[in-house]
Structures are given as structure tokens and as C-alpha cells.
PDB file of C-alpha atoms and ligand atoms in Angstrom:
ATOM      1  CA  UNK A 290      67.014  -1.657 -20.532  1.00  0.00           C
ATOM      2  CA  UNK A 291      66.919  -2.480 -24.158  1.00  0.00           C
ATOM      3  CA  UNK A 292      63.853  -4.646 -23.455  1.00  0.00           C
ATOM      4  CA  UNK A 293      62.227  -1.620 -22.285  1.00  0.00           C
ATOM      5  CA  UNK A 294      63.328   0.405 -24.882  1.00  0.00           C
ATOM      6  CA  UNK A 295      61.824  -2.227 -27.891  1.00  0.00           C
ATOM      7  CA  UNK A 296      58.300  -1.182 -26.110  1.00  0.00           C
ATOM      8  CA  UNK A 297      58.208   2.048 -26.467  1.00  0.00           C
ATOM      9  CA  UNK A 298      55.840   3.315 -29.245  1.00  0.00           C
ATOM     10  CA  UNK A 299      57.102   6.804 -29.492  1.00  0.00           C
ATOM     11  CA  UNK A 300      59.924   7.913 -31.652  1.00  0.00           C
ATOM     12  CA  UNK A 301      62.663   8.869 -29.132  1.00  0.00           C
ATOM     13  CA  UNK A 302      61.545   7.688 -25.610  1.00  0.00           C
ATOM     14  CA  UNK A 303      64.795   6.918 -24.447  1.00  0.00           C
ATOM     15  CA  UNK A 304      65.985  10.201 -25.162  1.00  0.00           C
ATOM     16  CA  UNK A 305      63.344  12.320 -22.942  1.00  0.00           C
ATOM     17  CA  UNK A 306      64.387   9.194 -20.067  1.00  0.00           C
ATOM     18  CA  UNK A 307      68.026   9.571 -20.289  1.00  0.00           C
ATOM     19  CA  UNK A 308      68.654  12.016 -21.634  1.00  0.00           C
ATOM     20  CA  UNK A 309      72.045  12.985 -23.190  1.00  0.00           C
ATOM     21  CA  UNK A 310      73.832   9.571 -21.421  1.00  0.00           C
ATOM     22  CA  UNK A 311      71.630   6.660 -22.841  1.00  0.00           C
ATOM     23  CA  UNK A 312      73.528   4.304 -25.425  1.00  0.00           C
ATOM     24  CA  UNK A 313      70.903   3.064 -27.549  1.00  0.00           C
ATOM     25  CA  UNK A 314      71.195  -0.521 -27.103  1.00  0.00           C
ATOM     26  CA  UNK A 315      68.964  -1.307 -29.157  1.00  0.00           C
ATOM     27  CA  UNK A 316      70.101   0.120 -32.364  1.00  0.00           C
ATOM     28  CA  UNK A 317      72.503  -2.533 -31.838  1.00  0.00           C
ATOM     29  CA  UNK A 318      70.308  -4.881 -33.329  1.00  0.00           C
ATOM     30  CA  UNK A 319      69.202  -2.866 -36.100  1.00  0.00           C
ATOM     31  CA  UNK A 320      71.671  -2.853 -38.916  1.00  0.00           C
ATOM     32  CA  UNK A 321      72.365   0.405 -40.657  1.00  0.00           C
ATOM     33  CA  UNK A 322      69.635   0.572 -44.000  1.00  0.00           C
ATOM     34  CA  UNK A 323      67.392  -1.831 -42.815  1.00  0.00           C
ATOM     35  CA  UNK A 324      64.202  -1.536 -44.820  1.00  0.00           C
ATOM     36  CA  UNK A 325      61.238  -0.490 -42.935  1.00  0.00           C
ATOM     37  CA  UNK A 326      63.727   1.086 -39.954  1.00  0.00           C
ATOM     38  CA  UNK A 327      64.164   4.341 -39.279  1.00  0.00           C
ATOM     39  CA  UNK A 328      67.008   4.989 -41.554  1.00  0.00           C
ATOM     40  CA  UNK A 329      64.372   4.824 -44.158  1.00  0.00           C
ATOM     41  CA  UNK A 330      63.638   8.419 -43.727  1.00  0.00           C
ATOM     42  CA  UNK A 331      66.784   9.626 -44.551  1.00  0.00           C
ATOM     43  CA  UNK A 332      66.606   9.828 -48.334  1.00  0.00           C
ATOM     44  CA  UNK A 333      68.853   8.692 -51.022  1.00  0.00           C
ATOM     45  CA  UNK A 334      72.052   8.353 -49.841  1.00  0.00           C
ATOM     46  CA  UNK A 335      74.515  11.718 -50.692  1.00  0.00           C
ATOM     47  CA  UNK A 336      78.217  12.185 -50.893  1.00  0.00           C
ATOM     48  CA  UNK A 337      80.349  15.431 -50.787  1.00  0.00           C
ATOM     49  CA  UNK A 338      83.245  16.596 -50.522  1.00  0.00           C
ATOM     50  CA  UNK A 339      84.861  16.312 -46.619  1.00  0.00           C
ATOM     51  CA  UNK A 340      85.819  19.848 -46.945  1.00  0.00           C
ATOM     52  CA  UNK A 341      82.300  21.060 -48.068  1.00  0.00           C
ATOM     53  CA  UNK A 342      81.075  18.841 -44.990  1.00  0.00           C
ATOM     54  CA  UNK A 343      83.350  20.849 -42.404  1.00  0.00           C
ATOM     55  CA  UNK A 344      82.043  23.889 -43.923  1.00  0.00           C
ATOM     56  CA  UNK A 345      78.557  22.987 -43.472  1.00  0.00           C
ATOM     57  CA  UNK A 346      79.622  23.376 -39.268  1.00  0.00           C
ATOM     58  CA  UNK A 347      80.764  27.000 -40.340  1.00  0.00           C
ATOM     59  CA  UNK A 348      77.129  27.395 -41.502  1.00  0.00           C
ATOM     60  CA  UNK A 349      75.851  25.787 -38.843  1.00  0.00           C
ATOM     61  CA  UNK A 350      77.659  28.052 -36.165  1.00  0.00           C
ATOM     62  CA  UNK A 351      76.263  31.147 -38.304  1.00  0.00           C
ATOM     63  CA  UNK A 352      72.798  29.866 -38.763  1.00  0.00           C
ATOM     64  CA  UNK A 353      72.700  29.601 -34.943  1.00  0.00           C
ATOM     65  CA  UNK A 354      74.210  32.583 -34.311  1.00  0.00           C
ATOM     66  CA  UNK A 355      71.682  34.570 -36.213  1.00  0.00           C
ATOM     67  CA  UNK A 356      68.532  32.458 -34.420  1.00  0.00           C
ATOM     68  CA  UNK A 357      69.832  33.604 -31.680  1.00  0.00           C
ATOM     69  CA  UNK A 358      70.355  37.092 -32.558  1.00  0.00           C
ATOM     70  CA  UNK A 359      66.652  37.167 -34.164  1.00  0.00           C
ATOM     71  CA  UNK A 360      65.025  35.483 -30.806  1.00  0.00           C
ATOM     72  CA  UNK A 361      67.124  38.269 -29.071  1.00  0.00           C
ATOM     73  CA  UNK A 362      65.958  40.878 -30.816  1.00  0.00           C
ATOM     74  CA  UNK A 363      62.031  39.785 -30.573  1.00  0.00           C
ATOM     75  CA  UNK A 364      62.505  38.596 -26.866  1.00  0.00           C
ATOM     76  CA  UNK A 365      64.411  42.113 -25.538  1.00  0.00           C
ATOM     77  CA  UNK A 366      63.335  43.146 -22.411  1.00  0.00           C
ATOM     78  CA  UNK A 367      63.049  46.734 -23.919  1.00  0.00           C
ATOM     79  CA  UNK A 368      60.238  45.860 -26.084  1.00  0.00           C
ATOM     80  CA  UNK A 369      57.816  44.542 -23.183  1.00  0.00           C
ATOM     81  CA  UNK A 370      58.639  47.417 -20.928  1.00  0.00           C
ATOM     82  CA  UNK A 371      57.802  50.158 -23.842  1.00  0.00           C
ATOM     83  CA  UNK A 372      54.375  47.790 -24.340  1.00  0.00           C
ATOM     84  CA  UNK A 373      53.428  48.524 -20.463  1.00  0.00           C
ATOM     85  CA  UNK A 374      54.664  51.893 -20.380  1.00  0.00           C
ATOM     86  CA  UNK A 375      52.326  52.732 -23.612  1.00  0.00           C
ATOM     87  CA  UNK A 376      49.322  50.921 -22.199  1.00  0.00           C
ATOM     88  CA  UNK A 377      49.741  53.400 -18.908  1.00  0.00           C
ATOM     89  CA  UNK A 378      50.560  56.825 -21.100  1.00  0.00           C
ATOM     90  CA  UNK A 379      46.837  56.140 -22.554  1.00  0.00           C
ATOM     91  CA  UNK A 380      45.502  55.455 -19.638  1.00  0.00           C
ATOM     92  CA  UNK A 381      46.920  58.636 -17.980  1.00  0.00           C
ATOM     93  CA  UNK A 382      45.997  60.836 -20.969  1.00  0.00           C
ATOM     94  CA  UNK A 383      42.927  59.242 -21.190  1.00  0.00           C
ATOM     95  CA  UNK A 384      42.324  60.156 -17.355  1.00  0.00           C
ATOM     96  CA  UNK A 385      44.220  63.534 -18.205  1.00  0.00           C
ATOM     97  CA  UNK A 386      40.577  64.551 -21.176  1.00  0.00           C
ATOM     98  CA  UNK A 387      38.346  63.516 -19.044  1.00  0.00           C
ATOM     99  CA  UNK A 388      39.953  65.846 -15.866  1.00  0.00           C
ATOM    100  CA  UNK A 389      40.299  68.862 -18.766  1.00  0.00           C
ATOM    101  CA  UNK A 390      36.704  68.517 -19.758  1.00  0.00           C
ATOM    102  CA  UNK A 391      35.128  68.232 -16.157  1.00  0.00           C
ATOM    103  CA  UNK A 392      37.757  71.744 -15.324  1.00  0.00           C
ATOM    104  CA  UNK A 393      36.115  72.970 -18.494  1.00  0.00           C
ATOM    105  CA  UNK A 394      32.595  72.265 -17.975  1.00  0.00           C
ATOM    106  CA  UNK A 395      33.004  73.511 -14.066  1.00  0.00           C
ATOM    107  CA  UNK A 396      34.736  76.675 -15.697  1.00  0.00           C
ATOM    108  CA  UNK A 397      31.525  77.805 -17.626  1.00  0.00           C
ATOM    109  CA  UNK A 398      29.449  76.603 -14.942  1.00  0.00           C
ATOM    110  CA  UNK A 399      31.183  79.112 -12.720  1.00  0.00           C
ATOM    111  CA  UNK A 400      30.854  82.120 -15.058  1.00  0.00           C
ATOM    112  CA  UNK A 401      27.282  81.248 -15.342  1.00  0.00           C
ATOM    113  CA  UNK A 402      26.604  80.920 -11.753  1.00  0.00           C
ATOM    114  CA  UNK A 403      28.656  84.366 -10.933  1.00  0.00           C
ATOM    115  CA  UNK A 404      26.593  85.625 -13.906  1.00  0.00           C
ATOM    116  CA  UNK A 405      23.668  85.203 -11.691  1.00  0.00           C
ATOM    117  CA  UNK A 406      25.526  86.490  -8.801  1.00  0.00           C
ATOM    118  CA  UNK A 407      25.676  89.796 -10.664  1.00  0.00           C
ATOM    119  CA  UNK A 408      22.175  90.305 -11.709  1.00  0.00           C
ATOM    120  CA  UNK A 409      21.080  89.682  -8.884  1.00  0.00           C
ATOM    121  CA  UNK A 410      23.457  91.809  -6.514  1.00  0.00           C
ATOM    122  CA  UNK A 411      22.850  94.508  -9.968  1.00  0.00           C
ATOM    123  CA  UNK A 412      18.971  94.241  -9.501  1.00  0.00           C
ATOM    124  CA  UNK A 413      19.318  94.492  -5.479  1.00  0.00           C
ATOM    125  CA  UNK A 414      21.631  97.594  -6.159  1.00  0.00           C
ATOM    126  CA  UNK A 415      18.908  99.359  -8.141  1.00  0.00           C
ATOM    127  CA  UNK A 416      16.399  98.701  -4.993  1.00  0.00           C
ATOM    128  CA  UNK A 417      19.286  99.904  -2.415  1.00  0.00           C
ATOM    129  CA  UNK A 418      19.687 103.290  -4.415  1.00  0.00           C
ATOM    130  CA  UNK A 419      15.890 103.765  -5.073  1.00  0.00           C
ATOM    131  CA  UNK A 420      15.229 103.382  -1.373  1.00  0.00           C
ATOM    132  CA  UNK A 421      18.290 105.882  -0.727  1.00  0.00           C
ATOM    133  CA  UNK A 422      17.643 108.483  -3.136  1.00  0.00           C
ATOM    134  CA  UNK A 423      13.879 108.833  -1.329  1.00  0.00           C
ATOM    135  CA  UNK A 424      12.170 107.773  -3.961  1.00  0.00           C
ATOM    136  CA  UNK A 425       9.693 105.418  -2.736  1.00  0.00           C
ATOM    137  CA  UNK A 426       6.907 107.242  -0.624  1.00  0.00           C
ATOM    138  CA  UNK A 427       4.244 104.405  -0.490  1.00  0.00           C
ATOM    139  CA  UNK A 428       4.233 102.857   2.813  1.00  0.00           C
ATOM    140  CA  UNK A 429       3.378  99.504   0.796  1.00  0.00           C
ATOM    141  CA  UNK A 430       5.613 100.096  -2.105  1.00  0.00           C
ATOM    142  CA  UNK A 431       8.186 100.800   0.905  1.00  0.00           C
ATOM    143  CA  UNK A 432       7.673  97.562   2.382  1.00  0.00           C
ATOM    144  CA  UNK A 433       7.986  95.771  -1.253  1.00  0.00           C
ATOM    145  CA  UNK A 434      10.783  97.103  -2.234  1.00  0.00           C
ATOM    146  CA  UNK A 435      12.240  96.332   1.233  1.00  0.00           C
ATOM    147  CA  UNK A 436      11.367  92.479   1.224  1.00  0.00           C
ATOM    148  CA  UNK A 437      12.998  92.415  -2.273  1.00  0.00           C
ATOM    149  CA  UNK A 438      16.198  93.782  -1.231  1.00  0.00           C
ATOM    150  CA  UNK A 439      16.127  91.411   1.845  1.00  0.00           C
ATOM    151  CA  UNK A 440      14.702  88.055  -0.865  1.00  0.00           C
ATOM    152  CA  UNK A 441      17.668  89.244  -2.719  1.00  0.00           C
ATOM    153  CA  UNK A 442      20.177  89.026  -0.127  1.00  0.00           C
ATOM    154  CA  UNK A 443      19.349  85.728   0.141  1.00  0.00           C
ATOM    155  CA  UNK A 444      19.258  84.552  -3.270  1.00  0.00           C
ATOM    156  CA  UNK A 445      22.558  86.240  -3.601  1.00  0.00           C
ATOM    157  CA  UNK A 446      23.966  84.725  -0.556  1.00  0.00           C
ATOM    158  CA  UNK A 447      22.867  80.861  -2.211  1.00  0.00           C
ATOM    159  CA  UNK A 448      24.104  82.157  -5.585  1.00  0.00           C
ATOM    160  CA  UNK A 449      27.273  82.488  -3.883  1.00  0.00           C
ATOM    161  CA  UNK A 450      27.864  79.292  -2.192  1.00  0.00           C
ATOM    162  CA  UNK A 451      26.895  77.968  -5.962  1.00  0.00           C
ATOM    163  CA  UNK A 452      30.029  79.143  -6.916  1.00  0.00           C
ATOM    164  CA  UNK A 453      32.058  78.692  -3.720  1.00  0.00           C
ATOM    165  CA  UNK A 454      30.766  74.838  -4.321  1.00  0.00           C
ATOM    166  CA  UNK A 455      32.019  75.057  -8.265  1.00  0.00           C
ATOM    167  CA  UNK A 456      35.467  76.703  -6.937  1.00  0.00           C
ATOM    168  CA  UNK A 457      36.079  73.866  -5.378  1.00  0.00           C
ATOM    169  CA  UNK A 458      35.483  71.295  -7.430  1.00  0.00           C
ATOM    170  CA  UNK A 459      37.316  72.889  -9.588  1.00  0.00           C
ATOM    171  CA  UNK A 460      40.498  73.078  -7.236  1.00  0.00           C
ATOM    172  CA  UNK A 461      40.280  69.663  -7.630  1.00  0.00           C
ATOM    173  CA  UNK A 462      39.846  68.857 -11.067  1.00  0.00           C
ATOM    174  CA  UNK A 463      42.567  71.755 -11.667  1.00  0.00           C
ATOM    175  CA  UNK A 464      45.122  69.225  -9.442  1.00  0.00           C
ATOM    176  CA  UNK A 465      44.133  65.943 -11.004  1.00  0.00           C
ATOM    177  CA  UNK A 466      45.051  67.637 -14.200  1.00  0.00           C
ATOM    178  CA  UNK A 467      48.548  68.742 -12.923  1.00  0.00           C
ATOM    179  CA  UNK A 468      48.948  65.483 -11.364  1.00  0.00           C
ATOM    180  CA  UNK A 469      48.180  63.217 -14.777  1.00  0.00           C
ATOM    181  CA  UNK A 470      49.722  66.126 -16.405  1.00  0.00           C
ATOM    182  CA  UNK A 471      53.373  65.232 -14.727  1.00  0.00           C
ATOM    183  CA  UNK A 472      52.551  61.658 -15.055  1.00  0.00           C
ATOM    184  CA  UNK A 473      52.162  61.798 -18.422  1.00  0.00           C
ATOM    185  CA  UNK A 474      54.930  63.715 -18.801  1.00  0.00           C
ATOM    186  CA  UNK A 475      56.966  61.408 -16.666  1.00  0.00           C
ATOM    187  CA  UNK A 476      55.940  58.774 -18.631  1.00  0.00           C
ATOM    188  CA  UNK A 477      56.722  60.091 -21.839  1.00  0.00           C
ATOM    189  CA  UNK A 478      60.159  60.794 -20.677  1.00  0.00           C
ATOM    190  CA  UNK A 479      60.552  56.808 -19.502  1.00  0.00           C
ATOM    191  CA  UNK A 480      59.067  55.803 -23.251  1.00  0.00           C
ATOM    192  CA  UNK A 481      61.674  57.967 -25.014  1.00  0.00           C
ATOM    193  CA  UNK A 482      63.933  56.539 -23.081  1.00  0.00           C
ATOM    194  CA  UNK A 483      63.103  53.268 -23.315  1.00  0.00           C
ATOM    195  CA  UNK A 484      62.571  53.468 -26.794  1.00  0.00           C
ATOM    196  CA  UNK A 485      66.365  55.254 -27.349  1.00  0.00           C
ATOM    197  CA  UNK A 486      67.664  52.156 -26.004  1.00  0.00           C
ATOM    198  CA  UNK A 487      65.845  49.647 -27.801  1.00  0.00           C
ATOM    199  CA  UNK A 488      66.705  51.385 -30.810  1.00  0.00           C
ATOM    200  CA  UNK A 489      70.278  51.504 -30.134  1.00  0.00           C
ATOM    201  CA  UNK A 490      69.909  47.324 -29.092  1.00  0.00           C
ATOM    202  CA  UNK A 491      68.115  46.718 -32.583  1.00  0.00           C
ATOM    203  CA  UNK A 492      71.603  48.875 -34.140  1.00  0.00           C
ATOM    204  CA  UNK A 493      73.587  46.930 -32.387  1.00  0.00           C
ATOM    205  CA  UNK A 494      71.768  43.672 -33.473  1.00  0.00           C
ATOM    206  CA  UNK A 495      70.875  44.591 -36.638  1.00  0.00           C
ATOM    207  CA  UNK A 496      75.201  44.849 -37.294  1.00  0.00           C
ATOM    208  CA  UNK A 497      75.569  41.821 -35.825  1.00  0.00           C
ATOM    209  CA  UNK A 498      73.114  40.138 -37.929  1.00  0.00           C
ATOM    210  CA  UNK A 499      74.389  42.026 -41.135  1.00  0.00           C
ATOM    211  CA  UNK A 500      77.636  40.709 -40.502  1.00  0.00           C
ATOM    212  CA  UNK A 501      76.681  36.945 -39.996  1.00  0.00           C
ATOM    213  CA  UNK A 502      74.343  36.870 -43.208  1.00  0.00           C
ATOM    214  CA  UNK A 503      77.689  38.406 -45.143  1.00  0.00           C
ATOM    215  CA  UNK A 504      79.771  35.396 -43.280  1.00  0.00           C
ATOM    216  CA  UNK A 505      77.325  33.106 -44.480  1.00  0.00           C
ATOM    217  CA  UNK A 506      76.923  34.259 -48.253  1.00  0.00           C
ATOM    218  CA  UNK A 507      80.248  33.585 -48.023  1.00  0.00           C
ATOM    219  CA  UNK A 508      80.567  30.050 -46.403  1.00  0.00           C
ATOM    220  CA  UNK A 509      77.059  28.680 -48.355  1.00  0.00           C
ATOM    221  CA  UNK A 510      78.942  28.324 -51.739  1.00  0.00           C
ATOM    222  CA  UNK A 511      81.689  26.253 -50.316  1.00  0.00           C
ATOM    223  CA  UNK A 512      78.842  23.870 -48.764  1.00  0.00           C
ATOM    224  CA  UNK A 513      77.289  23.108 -52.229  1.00  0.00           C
ATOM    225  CA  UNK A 514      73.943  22.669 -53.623  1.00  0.00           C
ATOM    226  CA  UNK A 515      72.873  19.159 -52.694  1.00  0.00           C
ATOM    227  CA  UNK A 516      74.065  19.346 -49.258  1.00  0.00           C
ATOM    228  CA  UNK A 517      72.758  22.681 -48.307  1.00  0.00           C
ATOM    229  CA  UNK A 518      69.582  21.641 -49.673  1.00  0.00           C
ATOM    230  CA  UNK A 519      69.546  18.557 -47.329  1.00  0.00           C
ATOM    231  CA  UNK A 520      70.839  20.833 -44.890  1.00  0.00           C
ATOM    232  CA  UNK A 521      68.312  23.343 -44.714  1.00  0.00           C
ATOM    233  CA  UNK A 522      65.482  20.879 -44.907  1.00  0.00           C
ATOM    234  CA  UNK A 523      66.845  19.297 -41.979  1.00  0.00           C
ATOM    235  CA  UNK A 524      67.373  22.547 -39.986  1.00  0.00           C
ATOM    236  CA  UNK A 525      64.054  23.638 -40.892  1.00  0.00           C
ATOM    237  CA  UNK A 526      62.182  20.346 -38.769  1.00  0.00           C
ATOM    238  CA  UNK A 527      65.190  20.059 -36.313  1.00  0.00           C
ATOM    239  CA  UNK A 528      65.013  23.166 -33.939  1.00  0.00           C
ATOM    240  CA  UNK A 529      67.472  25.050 -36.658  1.00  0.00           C
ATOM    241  CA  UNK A 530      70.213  22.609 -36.219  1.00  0.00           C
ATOM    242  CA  UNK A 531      70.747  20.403 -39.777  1.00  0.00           C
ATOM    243  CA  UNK A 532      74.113  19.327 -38.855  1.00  0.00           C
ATOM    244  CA  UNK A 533      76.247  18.198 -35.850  1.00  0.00           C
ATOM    245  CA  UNK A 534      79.829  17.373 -35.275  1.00  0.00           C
ATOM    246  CA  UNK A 535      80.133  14.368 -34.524  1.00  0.00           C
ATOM    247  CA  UNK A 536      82.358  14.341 -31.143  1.00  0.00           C
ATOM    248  CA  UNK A 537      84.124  12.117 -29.103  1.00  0.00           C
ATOM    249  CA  UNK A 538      80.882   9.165 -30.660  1.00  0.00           C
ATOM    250  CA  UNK A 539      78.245  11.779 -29.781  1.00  0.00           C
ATOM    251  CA  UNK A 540      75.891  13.548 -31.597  1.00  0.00           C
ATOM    252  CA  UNK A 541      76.501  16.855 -30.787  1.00  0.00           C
ATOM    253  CA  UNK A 542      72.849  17.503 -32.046  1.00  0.00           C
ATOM    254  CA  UNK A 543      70.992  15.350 -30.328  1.00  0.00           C
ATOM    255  CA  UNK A 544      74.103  15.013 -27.298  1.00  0.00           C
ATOM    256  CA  UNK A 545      73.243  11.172 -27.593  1.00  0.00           C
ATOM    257  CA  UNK A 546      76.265   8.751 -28.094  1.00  0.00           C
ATOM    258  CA  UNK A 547      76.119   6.412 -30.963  1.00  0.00           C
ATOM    259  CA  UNK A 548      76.622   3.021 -29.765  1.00  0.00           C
ATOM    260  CA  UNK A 549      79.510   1.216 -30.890  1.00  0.00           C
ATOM    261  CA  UNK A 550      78.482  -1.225 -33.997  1.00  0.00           C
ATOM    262  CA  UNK A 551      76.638   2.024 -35.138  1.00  0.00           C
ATOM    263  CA  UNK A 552      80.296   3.512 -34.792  1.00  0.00           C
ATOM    264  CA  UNK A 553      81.769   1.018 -36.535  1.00  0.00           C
ATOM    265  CA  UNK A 554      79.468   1.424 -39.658  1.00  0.00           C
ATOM    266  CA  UNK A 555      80.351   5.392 -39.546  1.00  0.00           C
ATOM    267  CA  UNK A 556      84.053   4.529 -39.708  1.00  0.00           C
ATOM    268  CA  UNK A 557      83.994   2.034 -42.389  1.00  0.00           C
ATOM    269  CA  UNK A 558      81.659   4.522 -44.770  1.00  0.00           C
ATOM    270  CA  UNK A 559      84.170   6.816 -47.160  1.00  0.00           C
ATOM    271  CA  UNK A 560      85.105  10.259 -46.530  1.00  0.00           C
ATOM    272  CA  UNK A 561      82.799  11.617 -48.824  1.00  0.00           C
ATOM    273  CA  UNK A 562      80.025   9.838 -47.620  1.00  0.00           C
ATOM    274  CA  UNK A 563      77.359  11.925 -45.647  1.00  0.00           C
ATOM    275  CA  UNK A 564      76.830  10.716 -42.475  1.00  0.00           C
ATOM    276  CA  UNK A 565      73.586  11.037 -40.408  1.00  0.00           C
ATOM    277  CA  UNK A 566      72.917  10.308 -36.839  1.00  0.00           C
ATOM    278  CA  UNK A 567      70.735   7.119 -36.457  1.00  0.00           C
ATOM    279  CA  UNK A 568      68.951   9.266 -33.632  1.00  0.00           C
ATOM    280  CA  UNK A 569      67.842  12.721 -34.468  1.00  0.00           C
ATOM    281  CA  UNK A 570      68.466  12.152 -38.407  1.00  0.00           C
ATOM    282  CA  UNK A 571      70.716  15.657 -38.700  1.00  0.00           C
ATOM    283  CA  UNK A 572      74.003  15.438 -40.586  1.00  0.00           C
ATOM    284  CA  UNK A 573      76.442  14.407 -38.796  1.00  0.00           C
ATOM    285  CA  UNK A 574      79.778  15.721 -39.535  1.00  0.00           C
ATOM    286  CA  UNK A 575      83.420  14.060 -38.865  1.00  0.00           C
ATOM    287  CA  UNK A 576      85.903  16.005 -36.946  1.00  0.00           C
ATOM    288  CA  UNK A 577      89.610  14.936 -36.002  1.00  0.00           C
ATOM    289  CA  UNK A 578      87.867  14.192 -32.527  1.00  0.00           C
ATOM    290  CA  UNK A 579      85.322  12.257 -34.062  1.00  0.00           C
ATOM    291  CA  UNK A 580      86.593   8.870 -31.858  1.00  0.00           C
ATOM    292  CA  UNK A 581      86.070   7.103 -34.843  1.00  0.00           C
TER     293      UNK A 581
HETATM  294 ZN1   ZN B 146      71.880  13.110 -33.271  1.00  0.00          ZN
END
């Protein structure tokens, strides 16, 4: 196992293969400091205060706490659901102009086309009542006038379906606009209500958030300079966790367990030593469970 483990070429093989249950055996071998190892990249070594150490876990806990509450807030459910329901209101008001316009443009079309209606049943009326009132006497002029009246029938009888045609379209343009009309509607409802309650999560979160920043301005000071520094440098390249208890031997950033000459060197630094996990590099803190 260890053999296998002096192979590997990337950093932390053996943690992606065992994950949380592999003793690094071969760490073993490497004493703590050795120049050229991986200890290298710690830095100058730092001390502080135990008590500013077991603070930096209070930090921790609230620097954790409000990643989570910021990943909640950009991750709610709420805010994909009001994204969909937004893309769909412009499509149905979208669909909802273009129904008003055809209605509209069929509207004037049918005035125009009973516009015609009426001239033509108003010019056919004037033949009806000439004819009537006697007026006509020409045989020929008789037989005009009488193919107009009859030409006009029939113009006025096409004229008509024209707008019998335009009715109908219009019927349906008039109930694709009521239907995208409640749609809309429907779906402006859902968005407000949506929206209402991802409001009142981002209240809710917002408090929660207010109140861990105010728990941390309070806890940073006790940390002190140097080791928040250190702290936040690691937290910034470690996934947002710069220090770990160390519990029970493990890492409780990493979850590995540090192997027992490794333990030995952690026991045998002084209190106000800062320790760091040989693995993952974060700070690790002592507890009273520490098993060291
Ligand atoms: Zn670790």
C-alpha cells in the first residue's frame, strides 16, 4: 500500500482512493519539516495563543454557516422557477400583440368590406326605387337598369360572404386573445407569487446572514491578526474551510487520520504552536478530544 502510494505523481491520490479511512503510511517516512517535502508550503512557522486557536473554530463554524446561507440564497428553488415563469409571460404576451393586431387589422378589414356592402346595396336601392317609381320608359334602359340591379345582387351577395369570412376569423383571433389574455394573467398571478416568496426567503436569509457577520465581527478580534490572516488565505484555496479540529487523530478538514509518528510530532509541539495537517495543509486545531 505505501509502495503504491510513493508512485503516485499527484498531490493527494490516496485521498480520492480511500477516501476518509486511508492512514498515510507513507508520511511515516517523511519527518515533519523536511526540506523539499510538502511541509515546505506551509510558511514560516506561527504561534498563538490556544484560546485564539479555539476561537478560530468559532469562525470557522460562522464562515461556513454564511457559505452556506449565500449558496442558499443563489441556489433557491424560487429563483429558477420565477426565470421559467418570466420566459413564458413573454412568450404569452408576445403571442397575446400579435393576436390584438391580427383582431385589429381583421376589425378595419370588416368595416371596409361592409363599407362596400353598403354602397353597393345603396347604389342597387337607387335602381330598385327608379324602376318602382316608373321612371324608366326605355325598353333598353329597362333592361339596363334591370341587369344592374340583378349584377348587384350578386356583388352584394360576395361582398357579404367577404365579411361573413372576416367575422370569423375574427371569432377566432377574438378567443386566442381571451385565451393568452387569462394565461397571462394566470401567469402573472404565479410570478407575484413566486416572487412574494422568494422575497420573504431572501428576508429570512438576509437576517440570518446579518446575524452571523455580527457573530463574527465579534469572534475575529479574539482570533488575532496573524492567524486570521493565515486563516483566510487558507480558506480562500481550501473550499472555505482554513481550519479543522483536530478529532479523535483526524483531520476534520480533510476527514483523513494522521498517522501515528505524525501524531506524535503534534503532541510534542507547545500549546501555542499552530498546528497544520500534513494532508490538506488547513490549521488544525487541538480540542480536549484531540487523542493526542
Ligand atoms: Zn487535513
Amino acid at each position: 500500500m505505501a509502495g503504491r502510494c510513493r508512485r503516485r505523481s499527484a498531490r493527494r491520490p490516496c485521498v480520492a482512493r480511500h477516501y476518509g479511512e486511508y492512514r498515510r503510511l507513507d508520511s511515516a517516512h517523511r519527518p515533519l519539516g523536511r526540506p523539499g517535502g510538502r511541509s515546505s508550503t506551509k510558511g514560516p512557522a506561527l504561534n498563538a495563543d490556544p484560546a485564539s486557536q479555539a476561537r478560530l473554530l468559532d469562525l470557522q463554524a460562522l464562515d461556513s454557516s454564511l457559505d452556506r446561507l449565500d449558496h442558499r440564497r443563489r441556489t433557491l428553488p424560487e429563483l429558477a422557477t420565477i426565470d421559467e415563469l418570466t420566459a413564458r409571460l413573454r412568450e404569452v404576451s408576445d403571442a397575446l400583440v400579435l393576436a390584438e393586431t391580427l383582431e385589429s387589422d381583421l376589425a378595419r378589414d370588416q368595416r371596409k368590406a361592409e363599407g362596400d356592402v353598403d354602397q353597393v346595396r345603396q347604389r342597387s336601392d337607387r335602381d330598385q326605387q327608379r324602376l318602382d317609381a316608373g321612371q324608366v320608359s326605355s325598353s333598353r334602359e329597362l333592361e339596363n337598369l334591370q341587369s344592374e340591379i340583378g349584377s348587384l345582387a350578386r356583388r352584394r351577395s360576395d361582398l357579404e360572404d367577404v365579411v361573413l369570412e372576416i367575422m370569423e376569423r375574427r371569432e377566432i383571433a377574438q378567443a386566442d386573445m381571451s385565451s393568452l389574455a387569462a394565461d397571462r394573467d394566470k401567469l402573472t398571478a404565479e410570478l407575484a407569487s413566486v416572487t412574494a416568496k422568494r422575497d420573504a426567503l431572501f428576508a429570512e436569509i438576509d437576517a440570518e446572514i446579518a446575524a452571523s457577520r455580527a457573530a463574527r465581527a465579534a469572534v475575529a478580534p479574539d482570533v488575532g491578526a496573524e492567524l486570521l490572516a493565515l486563516y483566510e488565505k487558507i480558506r480562500a484555496t481550501s473550499d472555505g474551510v482554513g481550519a479543522a479540529a483536530l478529532h479523535r487523530a483526524r483531520c476534520e478538514g480533510c476527514h483523513l487520520t494522521v498517522n501515528p509518528a505524525e501524531l506524535g510530532q503534534l503532541r510534542a509541539a507547545p500549546p501555542d504552536a499552530v498546528l497544520r495537517c500534513e494532508e490538506c495543509l488547513r490549521i488544525l486545531v487541538r480540542t480536549p478530544d484531540s487523542g493526542l
